[in-house]
Amino acid sequence: MQLQRYAGNPILKPKREHPWEALNVFNAAVAHYNGLFHMLFRAQGIDYVSTIGYAVSRDGFDWLRMDRPVLEPANEFEVKGVEDPRLTRVGDMFYMVYTAYSEHGTRVSLAASRNLIAWERLGVILPDEDNKDAALFPEKIGGRYVLLHRRPPDIWIARSDDLLHWTEHRVIMRPRPGTWEHLKIGIAGPPVKTEQGWLLIYHGVDEGHVYRLGVALLDLNDPTVVLKRQEEPILEPEEEWELYGDVPNVVFSCGQVMTDERLYVYYGGADRVLGVATAGMPEVMSFIRGEAATRL
Ligand code: BMA
């Protein structure tokens, strides 16, 4: 499976007239709900403090954004920014898992909303450890909430009864040595449910610090089991705005949407702008159903 870039990329660029999003807009979470695409994106002004903005779209390509952030640093764990949102709808609530950044380091934090604009903080959910790249599954599995997170260099899973206290931490995927994901891996957006398993987009970093995207499939009932994992990346930096920006050679995703027709993967290019790349359902299904190109 390979992603095809949208010809109109980048879909979102920094806006000089708004200090909070004047320098970089990147790493976005996206949900398709009530016929609209809803985006939460990471924004930075020239002070490099990140906030989270909101944008909305009919088709997933043309976006209208709000002129103010929906989440700004608000406590001692967030002094240097709120970063890299991952958005999951569970029941009738939206949950945003994000990185709180401060002198304490990076902390996985959770906020909840009914309307995607007004967010209520539930706080740091993985305390006392540097962690990031976390997202909630959209439903309970075996009666418990499930979270993916990252203890470098691996992707981890954890379970909870109340979303606040997380136990049963286990590694589910490690980097494959000598490949495009040699140094470390972390999830992109939350897993997408299919009949054959949870589709997981993830990022990998090589020894030259190039960020690429890959794809895996996790067992529906036991997501610690990796059923498939494609050897080749599904997207790697090629365009000028992916090669040059604030951090060079980066395609980094925090979210995707799957409709009946296709998979839309939203990603930051070089930590400066936002793009989208897609795959048609036949291509997605050939990865999910196919035998080829799998080495765990
Ligand atoms: C990661 C995260 C991302 C960023 C990437 C590349 O550690 O901080 O937000 O896009 O590095 O700089």
PDB file of C-alpha atoms and ligand atoms in Angstrom:
ATOM      1  CA  MET A   1       0.000   0.000   0.000  1.00  0.00           C
ATOM      2  CA  GLN A   2       1.223   3.454  -0.957  1.00  0.00           C
ATOM      3  CA  LEU A   3      -0.321   6.880  -0.347  1.00  0.00           C
ATOM      4  CA  GLN A   4      -0.920   9.348  -3.194  1.00  0.00           C
ATOM      5  CA  ARG A   5      -0.454  13.023  -2.426  1.00  0.00           C
ATOM      6  CA  TYR A   6      -3.305  15.454  -3.010  1.00  0.00           C
ATOM      7  CA  ALA A   7      -2.347  17.776  -5.888  1.00  0.00           C
ATOM      8  CA  GLY A   8      -3.423  20.878  -3.929  1.00  0.00           C
ATOM      9  CA  ASN A   9      -0.981  20.320  -1.043  1.00  0.00           C
ATOM     10  CA  PRO A  10      -0.168  21.903   1.294  1.00  0.00           C
ATOM     11  CA  ILE A  11      -3.735  22.221   2.596  1.00  0.00           C
ATOM     12  CA  LEU A  12      -2.866  24.469   5.550  1.00  0.00           C
ATOM     13  CA  LYS A  13      -0.039  26.970   5.935  1.00  0.00           C
ATOM     14  CA  PRO A  14       1.025  29.332   8.731  1.00  0.00           C
ATOM     15  CA  LYS A  15      -0.873  32.635   8.933  1.00  0.00           C
ATOM     16  CA  ARG A  16       1.333  35.637   9.541  1.00  0.00           C
ATOM     17  CA  GLU A  17      -1.535  37.784  10.856  1.00  0.00           C
ATOM     18  CA  HIS A  18      -2.200  35.424  13.793  1.00  0.00           C
ATOM     19  CA  PRO A  19       0.800  35.321  16.169  1.00  0.00           C
ATOM     20  CA  TRP A  20      -0.187  31.897  17.576  1.00  0.00           C
ATOM     21  CA  GLU A  21      -0.036  30.240  14.100  1.00  0.00           C
ATOM     22  CA  ALA A  22       2.463  32.542  12.395  1.00  0.00           C
ATOM     23  CA  LEU A  23       5.399  30.109  12.152  1.00  0.00           C
ATOM     24  CA  ASN A  24       4.184  26.509  11.757  1.00  0.00           C
ATOM     25  CA  VAL A  25       0.896  24.609  11.373  1.00  0.00           C
ATOM     26  CA  PHE A  26       1.374  20.849  11.292  1.00  0.00           C
ATOM     27  CA  ASN A  27       0.618  17.448  12.894  1.00  0.00           C
ATOM     28  CA  ALA A  28      -3.177  17.333  12.780  1.00  0.00           C
ATOM     29  CA  ALA A  29      -5.863  14.989  14.107  1.00  0.00           C
ATOM     30  CA  VAL A  30      -8.950  14.610  11.920  1.00  0.00           C
ATOM     31  CA  ALA A  31     -12.384  13.053  12.528  1.00  0.00           C
ATOM     32  CA  HIS A  32     -15.252  12.592  10.066  1.00  0.00           C
ATOM     33  CA  TYR A  33     -18.471  13.292  11.910  1.00  0.00           C
ATOM     34  CA  ASN A  34     -21.985  14.409  10.882  1.00  0.00           C
ATOM     35  CA  GLY A  35     -20.878  14.759   7.261  1.00  0.00           C
ATOM     36  CA  LEU A  36     -17.950  17.067   8.006  1.00  0.00           C
ATOM     37  CA  PHE A  37     -14.207  16.640   8.437  1.00  0.00           C
ATOM     38  CA  HIS A  38     -13.048  18.181  11.730  1.00  0.00           C
ATOM     39  CA  MET A  39      -9.390  18.968  12.288  1.00  0.00           C
ATOM     40  CA  LEU A  40      -7.337  19.769  15.381  1.00  0.00           C
ATOM     41  CA  PHE A  41      -3.901  21.002  14.371  1.00  0.00           C
ATOM     42  CA  ARG A  42      -0.713  21.971  16.142  1.00  0.00           C
ATOM     43  CA  ALA A  43       0.268  25.609  15.665  1.00  0.00           C
ATOM     44  CA  GLN A  44       3.391  27.543  16.624  1.00  0.00           C
ATOM     45  CA  GLY A  45       4.220  31.230  16.723  1.00  0.00           C
ATOM     46  CA  ILE A  46       7.745  32.586  16.724  1.00  0.00           C
ATOM     47  CA  ASP A  47       8.132  31.716  20.435  1.00  0.00           C
ATOM     48  CA  TYR A  48       7.772  28.009  19.452  1.00  0.00           C
ATOM     49  CA  VAL A  49       5.056  27.473  22.066  1.00  0.00           C
ATOM     50  CA  SER A  50       2.472  25.116  20.550  1.00  0.00           C
ATOM     51  CA  THR A  51      -1.293  25.538  20.772  1.00  0.00           C
ATOM     52  CA  ILE A  52      -4.086  23.513  19.161  1.00  0.00           C
ATOM     53  CA  GLY A  53      -6.250  25.070  16.427  1.00  0.00           C
ATOM     54  CA  TYR A  54      -9.519  23.880  14.866  1.00  0.00           C
ATOM     55  CA  ALA A  55     -10.563  23.701  11.198  1.00  0.00           C
ATOM     56  CA  VAL A  56     -13.536  22.215   9.361  1.00  0.00           C
ATOM     57  CA  SER A  57     -14.068  20.908   5.811  1.00  0.00           C
ATOM     58  CA  ARG A  58     -16.777  19.395   3.604  1.00  0.00           C
ATOM     59  CA  ASP A  59     -14.429  17.346   1.430  1.00  0.00           C
ATOM     60  CA  GLY A  60     -11.280  16.844   3.520  1.00  0.00           C
ATOM     61  CA  PHE A  61      -9.209  19.048   1.198  1.00  0.00           C
ATOM     62  CA  ASP A  62     -10.503  22.645   1.537  1.00  0.00           C
ATOM     63  CA  TRP A  63     -10.444  23.867   5.115  1.00  0.00           C
ATOM     64  CA  LEU A  64     -11.910  26.758   7.041  1.00  0.00           C
ATOM     65  CA  ARG A  65     -10.107  27.453  10.299  1.00  0.00           C
ATOM     66  CA  MET A  66     -11.050  29.242  13.472  1.00  0.00           C
ATOM     67  CA  ASP A  67      -9.082  32.391  14.219  1.00  0.00           C
ATOM     68  CA  ARG A  68      -8.284  31.367  17.810  1.00  0.00           C
ATOM     69  CA  PRO A  69      -6.784  28.206  19.296  1.00  0.00           C
ATOM     70  CA  VAL A  70      -9.126  25.762  21.063  1.00  0.00           C
ATOM     71  CA  LEU A  71      -6.408  24.608  23.476  1.00  0.00           C
ATOM     72  CA  GLU A  72      -3.584  26.708  24.914  1.00  0.00           C
ATOM     73  CA  PRO A  73      -1.028  25.969  27.651  1.00  0.00           C
ATOM     74  CA  ALA A  74      -2.807  26.210  30.999  1.00  0.00           C
ATOM     75  CA  ASN A  75      -0.766  24.452  33.685  1.00  0.00           C
ATOM     76  CA  GLU A  76       2.798  23.704  34.792  1.00  0.00           C
ATOM     77  CA  PHE A  77       3.065  20.665  32.488  1.00  0.00           C
ATOM     78  CA  GLU A  78       2.122  22.735  29.429  1.00  0.00           C
ATOM     79  CA  VAL A  79       4.312  25.822  29.818  1.00  0.00           C
ATOM     80  CA  LYS A  80       6.271  25.073  26.609  1.00  0.00           C
ATOM     81  CA  GLY A  81       3.223  23.973  24.631  1.00  0.00           C
ATOM     82  CA  VAL A  82       0.383  21.573  23.898  1.00  0.00           C
ATOM     83  CA  GLU A  83       1.428  19.399  20.949  1.00  0.00           C
ATOM     84  CA  ASP A  84       0.440  16.651  18.506  1.00  0.00           C
ATOM     85  CA  PRO A  85      -3.285  16.029  19.175  1.00  0.00           C
ATOM     86  CA  ARG A  86      -4.834  12.601  18.530  1.00  0.00           C
ATOM     87  CA  LEU A  87      -8.619  12.613  18.361  1.00  0.00           C
ATOM     88  CA  THR A  88     -10.957   9.690  19.137  1.00  0.00           C
ATOM     89  CA  ARG A  89     -14.727   9.579  19.436  1.00  0.00           C
ATOM     90  CA  VAL A  90     -15.813   7.148  22.158  1.00  0.00           C
ATOM     91  CA  GLY A  91     -19.594   6.952  22.615  1.00  0.00           C
ATOM     92  CA  ASP A  92     -20.873  10.529  22.446  1.00  0.00           C
ATOM     93  CA  MET A  93     -17.627  12.135  23.644  1.00  0.00           C
ATOM     94  CA  PHE A  94     -14.570  13.318  21.768  1.00  0.00           C
ATOM     95  CA  TYR A  95     -11.246  12.705  23.457  1.00  0.00           C
ATOM     96  CA  MET A  96      -8.016  14.450  22.581  1.00  0.00           C
ATOM     97  CA  VAL A  97      -4.773  12.835  23.705  1.00  0.00           C
ATOM     98  CA  TYR A  98      -1.951  15.354  23.396  1.00  0.00           C
ATOM     99  CA  THR A  99       1.620  16.019  24.485  1.00  0.00           C
ATOM    100  CA  ALA A 100       2.056  18.492  27.325  1.00  0.00           C
ATOM    101  CA  TYR A 101       5.541  19.990  27.119  1.00  0.00           C
ATOM    102  CA  SER A 102       7.416  21.801  29.901  1.00  0.00           C
ATOM    103  CA  GLU A 103      10.592  21.701  32.028  1.00  0.00           C
ATOM    104  CA  HIS A 104       9.180  18.417  33.364  1.00  0.00           C
ATOM    105  CA  GLY A 105       9.543  16.931  29.861  1.00  0.00           C
ATOM    106  CA  THR A 106       6.774  15.549  27.624  1.00  0.00           C
ATOM    107  CA  ARG A 107       3.654  14.152  29.307  1.00  0.00           C
ATOM    108  CA  VAL A 108       0.715  12.318  27.727  1.00  0.00           C
ATOM    109  CA  SER A 109      -2.415  14.329  28.596  1.00  0.00           C
ATOM    110  CA  LEU A 110      -6.143  13.953  27.966  1.00  0.00           C
ATOM    111  CA  ALA A 111      -8.989  16.401  27.287  1.00  0.00           C
ATOM    112  CA  ALA A 112     -12.681  15.776  26.544  1.00  0.00           C
ATOM    113  CA  SER A 113     -15.295  17.657  24.513  1.00  0.00           C
ATOM    114  CA  ARG A 114     -18.800  17.234  23.151  1.00  0.00           C
ATOM    115  CA  ASN A 115     -18.404  19.802  20.368  1.00  0.00           C
ATOM    116  CA  LEU A 116     -14.646  19.800  19.470  1.00  0.00           C
ATOM    117  CA  ILE A 117     -14.334  23.479  20.400  1.00  0.00           C
ATOM    118  CA  ALA A 118     -14.741  23.602  24.207  1.00  0.00           C
ATOM    119  CA  TRP A 119     -12.269  21.208  25.842  1.00  0.00           C
ATOM    120  CA  GLU A 120     -12.166  20.056  29.434  1.00  0.00           C
ATOM    121  CA  ARG A 121      -8.839  18.798  30.750  1.00  0.00           C
ATOM    122  CA  LEU A 122      -8.679  15.417  32.475  1.00  0.00           C
ATOM    123  CA  GLY A 123      -4.953  15.933  33.135  1.00  0.00           C
ATOM    124  CA  VAL A 124      -1.713  14.024  32.660  1.00  0.00           C
ATOM    125  CA  ILE A 125      -2.604  10.343  32.264  1.00  0.00           C
ATOM    126  CA  LEU A 126       0.884   8.782  32.137  1.00  0.00           C
ATOM    127  CA  PRO A 127       2.595  10.608  34.998  1.00  0.00           C
ATOM    128  CA  ASP A 128       6.301  10.702  35.843  1.00  0.00           C
ATOM    129  CA  GLU A 129       7.585   9.568  32.457  1.00  0.00           C
ATOM    130  CA  ASP A 130       8.637  11.183  29.187  1.00  0.00           C
ATOM    131  CA  ASN A 131       6.143   9.815  26.724  1.00  0.00           C
ATOM    132  CA  LYS A 132       4.276  10.981  23.579  1.00  0.00           C
ATOM    133  CA  ASP A 133       2.567   9.605  20.451  1.00  0.00           C
ATOM    134  CA  ALA A 134      -0.454   8.287  22.361  1.00  0.00           C
ATOM    135  CA  ALA A 135      -4.048   7.710  21.216  1.00  0.00           C
ATOM    136  CA  LEU A 136      -7.205   6.026  22.461  1.00  0.00           C
ATOM    137  CA  PHE A 137      -8.973   3.194  20.657  1.00  0.00           C
ATOM    138  CA  PRO A 138     -12.526   4.203  19.642  1.00  0.00           C
ATOM    139  CA  GLU A 139     -14.147   1.491  21.775  1.00  0.00           C
ATOM    140  CA  LYS A 140     -13.456  -0.636  24.834  1.00  0.00           C
ATOM    141  CA  ILE A 141     -11.848  -4.028  24.190  1.00  0.00           C
ATOM    142  CA  GLY A 142     -12.512  -6.784  26.719  1.00  0.00           C
ATOM    143  CA  GLY A 143     -14.456  -4.263  28.795  1.00  0.00           C
ATOM    144  CA  ARG A 144     -11.566  -1.801  29.207  1.00  0.00           C
ATOM    145  CA  TYR A 145     -10.339   1.343  27.495  1.00  0.00           C
ATOM    146  CA  VAL A 146      -7.184   0.836  25.451  1.00  0.00           C
ATOM    147  CA  LEU A 147      -4.390   3.314  24.753  1.00  0.00           C
ATOM    148  CA  LEU A 148      -1.369   3.133  22.475  1.00  0.00           C
ATOM    149  CA  HIS A 149       1.681   5.107  23.582  1.00  0.00           C
ATOM    150  CA  ARG A 150       5.411   5.270  23.066  1.00  0.00           C
ATOM    151  CA  ARG A 151       8.254   4.438  25.380  1.00  0.00           C
ATOM    152  CA  PRO A 152      11.236   5.002  23.106  1.00  0.00           C
ATOM    153  CA  PRO A 153      11.943   3.339  20.816  1.00  0.00           C
ATOM    154  CA  ASP A 154       8.821   1.121  20.839  1.00  0.00           C
ATOM    155  CA  ILE A 155       5.023   1.312  20.510  1.00  0.00           C
ATOM    156  CA  TRP A 156       3.277   0.293  23.747  1.00  0.00           C
ATOM    157  CA  ILE A 157      -0.285  -0.540  24.757  1.00  0.00           C
ATOM    158  CA  ALA A 158      -2.063   0.018  28.099  1.00  0.00           C
ATOM    159  CA  ARG A 159      -5.550  -0.522  29.569  1.00  0.00           C
ATOM    160  CA  SER A 160      -7.814   1.422  31.904  1.00  0.00           C
ATOM    161  CA  ASP A 161     -11.257   1.360  33.510  1.00  0.00           C
ATOM    162  CA  ASP A 162     -11.617   5.123  33.929  1.00  0.00           C
ATOM    163  CA  LEU A 163      -9.336   6.706  31.243  1.00  0.00           C
ATOM    164  CA  LEU A 164      -7.193   8.179  34.014  1.00  0.00           C
ATOM    165  CA  HIS A 165      -5.280   5.246  35.508  1.00  0.00           C
ATOM    166  CA  TRP A 166      -3.440   3.041  33.017  1.00  0.00           C
ATOM    167  CA  THR A 167      -2.076  -0.456  33.689  1.00  0.00           C
ATOM    168  CA  GLU A 168      -1.006  -3.632  31.790  1.00  0.00           C
ATOM    169  CA  HIS A 169       1.657  -1.742  29.841  1.00  0.00           C
ATOM    170  CA  ARG A 170       3.184  -3.898  27.110  1.00  0.00           C
ATOM    171  CA  VAL A 171       5.319  -3.431  23.992  1.00  0.00           C
ATOM    172  CA  ILE A 172       3.451  -4.302  20.795  1.00  0.00           C
ATOM    173  CA  MET A 173       5.861  -3.164  18.060  1.00  0.00           C
ATOM    174  CA  ARG A 174       9.606  -2.569  18.002  1.00  0.00           C
ATOM    175  CA  PRO A 175      11.657  -0.836  15.278  1.00  0.00           C
ATOM    176  CA  ARG A 176      13.057  -3.182  12.628  1.00  0.00           C
ATOM    177  CA  PRO A 177      16.864  -2.790  12.735  1.00  0.00           C
ATOM    178  CA  GLY A 178      18.639  -1.564   9.610  1.00  0.00           C
ATOM    179  CA  THR A 179      15.479  -0.209   7.975  1.00  0.00           C
ATOM    180  CA  TRP A 180      13.691   3.144   7.548  1.00  0.00           C
ATOM    181  CA  GLU A 181      12.405   2.725  11.118  1.00  0.00           C
ATOM    182  CA  HIS A 182      15.718   1.756  12.710  1.00  0.00           C
ATOM    183  CA  LEU A 183      15.853   4.449  15.415  1.00  0.00           C
ATOM    184  CA  LYS A 184      12.302   4.590  16.819  1.00  0.00           C
ATOM    185  CA  ILE A 185       8.642   4.202  15.952  1.00  0.00           C
ATOM    186  CA  GLY A 186       5.408   5.767  17.215  1.00  0.00           C
ATOM    187  CA  ILE A 187       1.775   5.702  16.156  1.00  0.00           C
ATOM    188  CA  ALA A 188       0.226   8.234  13.764  1.00  0.00           C
ATOM    189  CA  GLY A 189      -3.534   8.540  14.435  1.00  0.00           C
ATOM    190  CA  PRO A 190      -5.754   6.256  16.539  1.00  0.00           C
ATOM    191  CA  PRO A 191      -6.338   2.780  15.039  1.00  0.00           C
ATOM    192  CA  VAL A 192      -9.181   2.440  12.505  1.00  0.00           C
ATOM    193  CA  LYS A 193     -11.538  -0.534  12.898  1.00  0.00           C
ATOM    194  CA  THR A 194     -11.961  -2.854   9.892  1.00  0.00           C
ATOM    195  CA  GLU A 195     -13.517  -6.311   9.731  1.00  0.00           C
ATOM    196  CA  GLN A 196     -10.069  -7.871   9.518  1.00  0.00           C
ATOM    197  CA  GLY A 197      -8.379  -5.905  12.309  1.00  0.00           C
ATOM    198  CA  TRP A 198      -7.299  -2.489  13.561  1.00  0.00           C
ATOM    199  CA  LEU A 199      -5.536  -0.555  10.817  1.00  0.00           C
ATOM    200  CA  LEU A 200      -2.610   1.327  12.339  1.00  0.00           C
ATOM    201  CA  ILE A 201      -0.584   4.020  10.577  1.00  0.00           C
ATOM    202  CA  TYR A 202       2.691   4.714  12.365  1.00  0.00           C
ATOM    203  CA  HIS A 203       5.878   6.700  11.870  1.00  0.00           C
ATOM    204  CA  GLY A 204       9.421   5.445  11.790  1.00  0.00           C
ATOM    205  CA  VAL A 205      12.682   7.348  12.108  1.00  0.00           C
ATOM    206  CA  ASP A 206      15.925   6.210  10.468  1.00  0.00           C
ATOM    207  CA  GLU A 207      19.528   6.887  11.472  1.00  0.00           C
ATOM    208  CA  GLY A 208      19.557  10.078   9.403  1.00  0.00           C
ATOM    209  CA  HIS A 209      16.461  11.349  11.304  1.00  0.00           C
ATOM    210  CA  VAL A 210      14.194  11.011   8.282  1.00  0.00           C
ATOM    211  CA  TYR A 211      10.534  10.518   9.350  1.00  0.00           C
ATOM    212  CA  ARG A 212       8.412   8.187   7.198  1.00  0.00           C
ATOM    213  CA  LEU A 213       4.972   6.589   7.574  1.00  0.00           C
ATOM    214  CA  GLY A 214       4.213   2.874   7.674  1.00  0.00           C
ATOM    215  CA  VAL A 215       1.185   0.614   8.125  1.00  0.00           C
ATOM    216  CA  ALA A 216       0.278  -2.359  10.305  1.00  0.00           C
ATOM    217  CA  LEU A 217      -2.808  -4.366  11.241  1.00  0.00           C
ATOM    218  CA  LEU A 218      -3.610  -5.357  14.844  1.00  0.00           C
ATOM    219  CA  ASP A 219      -5.905  -8.174  15.969  1.00  0.00           C
ATOM    220  CA  LEU A 220      -9.445  -6.940  16.680  1.00  0.00           C
ATOM    221  CA  ASN A 221      -9.902  -8.703  20.023  1.00  0.00           C
ATOM    222  CA  ASP A 222      -6.293  -8.687  21.134  1.00  0.00           C
ATOM    223  CA  PRO A 223      -4.515  -5.608  19.726  1.00  0.00           C
ATOM    224  CA  THR A 224      -1.226  -6.698  21.293  1.00  0.00           C
ATOM    225  CA  VAL A 225      -1.076  -9.116  18.333  1.00  0.00           C
ATOM    226  CA  VAL A 226       0.364  -7.575  15.151  1.00  0.00           C
ATOM    227  CA  LEU A 227      -1.200  -9.465  12.235  1.00  0.00           C
ATOM    228  CA  LYS A 228       0.562  -7.602   9.409  1.00  0.00           C
ATOM    229  CA  ARG A 229       3.199  -4.983   8.995  1.00  0.00           C
ATOM    230  CA  GLN A 230       4.264  -3.682   5.592  1.00  0.00           C
ATOM    231  CA  GLU A 231       7.996  -3.657   4.942  1.00  0.00           C
ATOM    232  CA  GLU A 232       8.038  -0.508   2.815  1.00  0.00           C
ATOM    233  CA  PRO A 233       6.859   2.880   4.041  1.00  0.00           C
ATOM    234  CA  ILE A 234       3.538   4.205   2.712  1.00  0.00           C
ATOM    235  CA  LEU A 235       4.886   7.768   2.468  1.00  0.00           C
ATOM    236  CA  GLU A 236       8.307   9.362   2.689  1.00  0.00           C
ATOM    237  CA  PRO A 237       9.552  12.950   2.347  1.00  0.00           C
ATOM    238  CA  GLU A 238       9.908  13.909  -1.338  1.00  0.00           C
ATOM    239  CA  GLU A 239       8.220  17.254  -1.953  1.00  0.00           C
ATOM    240  CA  GLU A 240      10.106  20.445  -1.217  1.00  0.00           C
ATOM    241  CA  TRP A 241       7.757  21.289   1.697  1.00  0.00           C
ATOM    242  CA  GLU A 242       8.422  17.841   3.211  1.00  0.00           C
ATOM    243  CA  LEU A 243      12.189  18.106   2.779  1.00  0.00           C
ATOM    244  CA  TYR A 244      12.657  21.712   3.963  1.00  0.00           C
ATOM    245  CA  GLY A 245      10.842  23.565   6.722  1.00  0.00           C
ATOM    246  CA  ASP A 246      11.409  23.857  10.443  1.00  0.00           C
ATOM    247  CA  VAL A 247      12.697  20.294  10.853  1.00  0.00           C
ATOM    248  CA  PRO A 248      13.924  18.790   7.545  1.00  0.00           C
ATOM    249  CA  ASN A 249      12.831  15.438   6.040  1.00  0.00           C
ATOM    250  CA  VAL A 250       9.668  14.902   8.052  1.00  0.00           C
ATOM    251  CA  VAL A 251       6.252  13.486   7.193  1.00  0.00           C
ATOM    252  CA  PHE A 252       4.464  13.100  10.536  1.00  0.00           C
ATOM    253  CA  SER A 253       0.821  12.163  11.008  1.00  0.00           C
ATOM    254  CA  CYS A 254      -1.489  12.441  14.008  1.00  0.00           C
ATOM    255  CA  GLY A 255      -4.656  11.322  12.251  1.00  0.00           C
ATOM    256  CA  GLN A 256      -6.505   9.782   9.356  1.00  0.00           C
ATOM    257  CA  VAL A 257     -10.082   9.330   8.195  1.00  0.00           C
ATOM    258  CA  MET A 258     -11.460   6.280   6.407  1.00  0.00           C
ATOM    259  CA  THR A 259     -14.656   6.719   4.386  1.00  0.00           C
ATOM    260  CA  ASP A 260     -16.322   4.139   2.127  1.00  0.00           C
ATOM    261  CA  GLU A 261     -14.175   5.385  -0.774  1.00  0.00           C
ATOM    262  CA  ARG A 262     -10.753   6.058   0.658  1.00  0.00           C
ATOM    263  CA  LEU A 263      -8.278   6.585   3.433  1.00  0.00           C
ATOM    264  CA  TYR A 264      -7.177  10.193   4.025  1.00  0.00           C
ATOM    265  CA  VAL A 265      -3.907  10.550   5.937  1.00  0.00           C
ATOM    266  CA  TYR A 266      -3.150  14.051   7.236  1.00  0.00           C
ATOM    267  CA  TYR A 267       0.459  14.882   7.921  1.00  0.00           C
ATOM    268  CA  GLY A 268       2.845  17.654   8.818  1.00  0.00           C
ATOM    269  CA  GLY A 269       5.516  18.447   6.200  1.00  0.00           C
ATOM    270  CA  ALA A 270       8.910  19.325   7.745  1.00  0.00           C
ATOM    271  CA  ASP A 271       7.096  20.602  10.885  1.00  0.00           C
ATOM    272  CA  ARG A 272       5.888  23.670   8.941  1.00  0.00           C
ATOM    273  CA  VAL A 273       2.759  22.975   6.857  1.00  0.00           C
ATOM    274  CA  LEU A 274      -0.012  20.390   6.537  1.00  0.00           C
ATOM    275  CA  GLY A 275      -0.687  18.018   3.673  1.00  0.00           C
ATOM    276  CA  VAL A 276      -2.981  15.097   2.927  1.00  0.00           C
ATOM    277  CA  ALA A 277      -2.317  11.869   1.022  1.00  0.00           C
ATOM    278  CA  THR A 278      -4.880   9.190   0.237  1.00  0.00           C
ATOM    279  CA  ALA A 279      -5.301   5.562  -0.742  1.00  0.00           C
ATOM    280  CA  GLY A 280      -8.390   4.102  -2.454  1.00  0.00           C
ATOM    281  CA  MET A 281     -10.279   1.321  -0.696  1.00  0.00           C
ATOM    282  CA  PRO A 282      -9.057  -1.422  -3.088  1.00  0.00           C
ATOM    283  CA  GLU A 283      -5.468  -0.570  -2.192  1.00  0.00           C
ATOM    284  CA  VAL A 284      -6.225  -0.439   1.536  1.00  0.00           C
ATOM    285  CA  MET A 285      -8.078  -3.764   1.318  1.00  0.00           C
ATOM    286  CA  SER A 286      -5.238  -5.399  -0.587  1.00  0.00           C
ATOM    287  CA  PHE A 287      -2.943  -4.607   2.351  1.00  0.00           C
ATOM    288  CA  ILE A 288      -5.516  -5.734   4.904  1.00  0.00           C
ATOM    289  CA  ARG A 289      -6.420  -8.950   3.070  1.00  0.00           C
ATOM    290  CA  GLY A 290      -3.178  -9.649   1.211  1.00  0.00           C
ATOM    291  CA  GLU A 291      -0.360 -12.016   2.113  1.00  0.00           C
ATOM    292  CA  ALA A 292       2.485 -10.041   0.614  1.00  0.00           C
ATOM    293  CA  ALA A 293       4.976  -7.591   2.047  1.00  0.00           C
ATOM    294  CA  THR A 294       4.612  -8.644   5.655  1.00  0.00           C
ATOM    295  CA  ARG A 295       7.491  -9.189   8.043  1.00  0.00           C
ATOM    296  CA  LEU A 296       6.750  -8.692  11.718  1.00  0.00           C
TER     297      LEU A 296
HETATM  298  C1  BMA B   1       8.584  14.280  17.076  1.00  0.00           C
HETATM  299  C2  BMA B   1       7.379  15.082  17.485  1.00  0.00           C
HETATM  300  C3  BMA B   1       6.658  15.662  16.291  1.00  0.00           C
HETATM  301  C4  BMA B   1       7.574  16.205  15.234  1.00  0.00           C
HETATM  302  C5  BMA B   1       8.693  15.243  14.933  1.00  0.00           C
HETATM  303  C6  BMA B   1       9.678  15.762  13.916  1.00  0.00           C
HETATM  304  O1  BMA B   1       9.356  14.008  18.201  1.00  0.00           O
HETATM  305  O2  BMA B   1       7.785  16.115  18.328  1.00  0.00           O
HETATM  306  O3  BMA B   1       5.814  16.699  16.737  1.00  0.00           O
HETATM  307  O4  BMA B   1       6.844  16.442  14.057  1.00  0.00           O
HETATM  308  O5  BMA B   1       9.373  14.951  16.144  1.00  0.00           O
HETATM  309  O6  BMA B   1      10.307  16.938  14.335  1.00  0.00           O
END
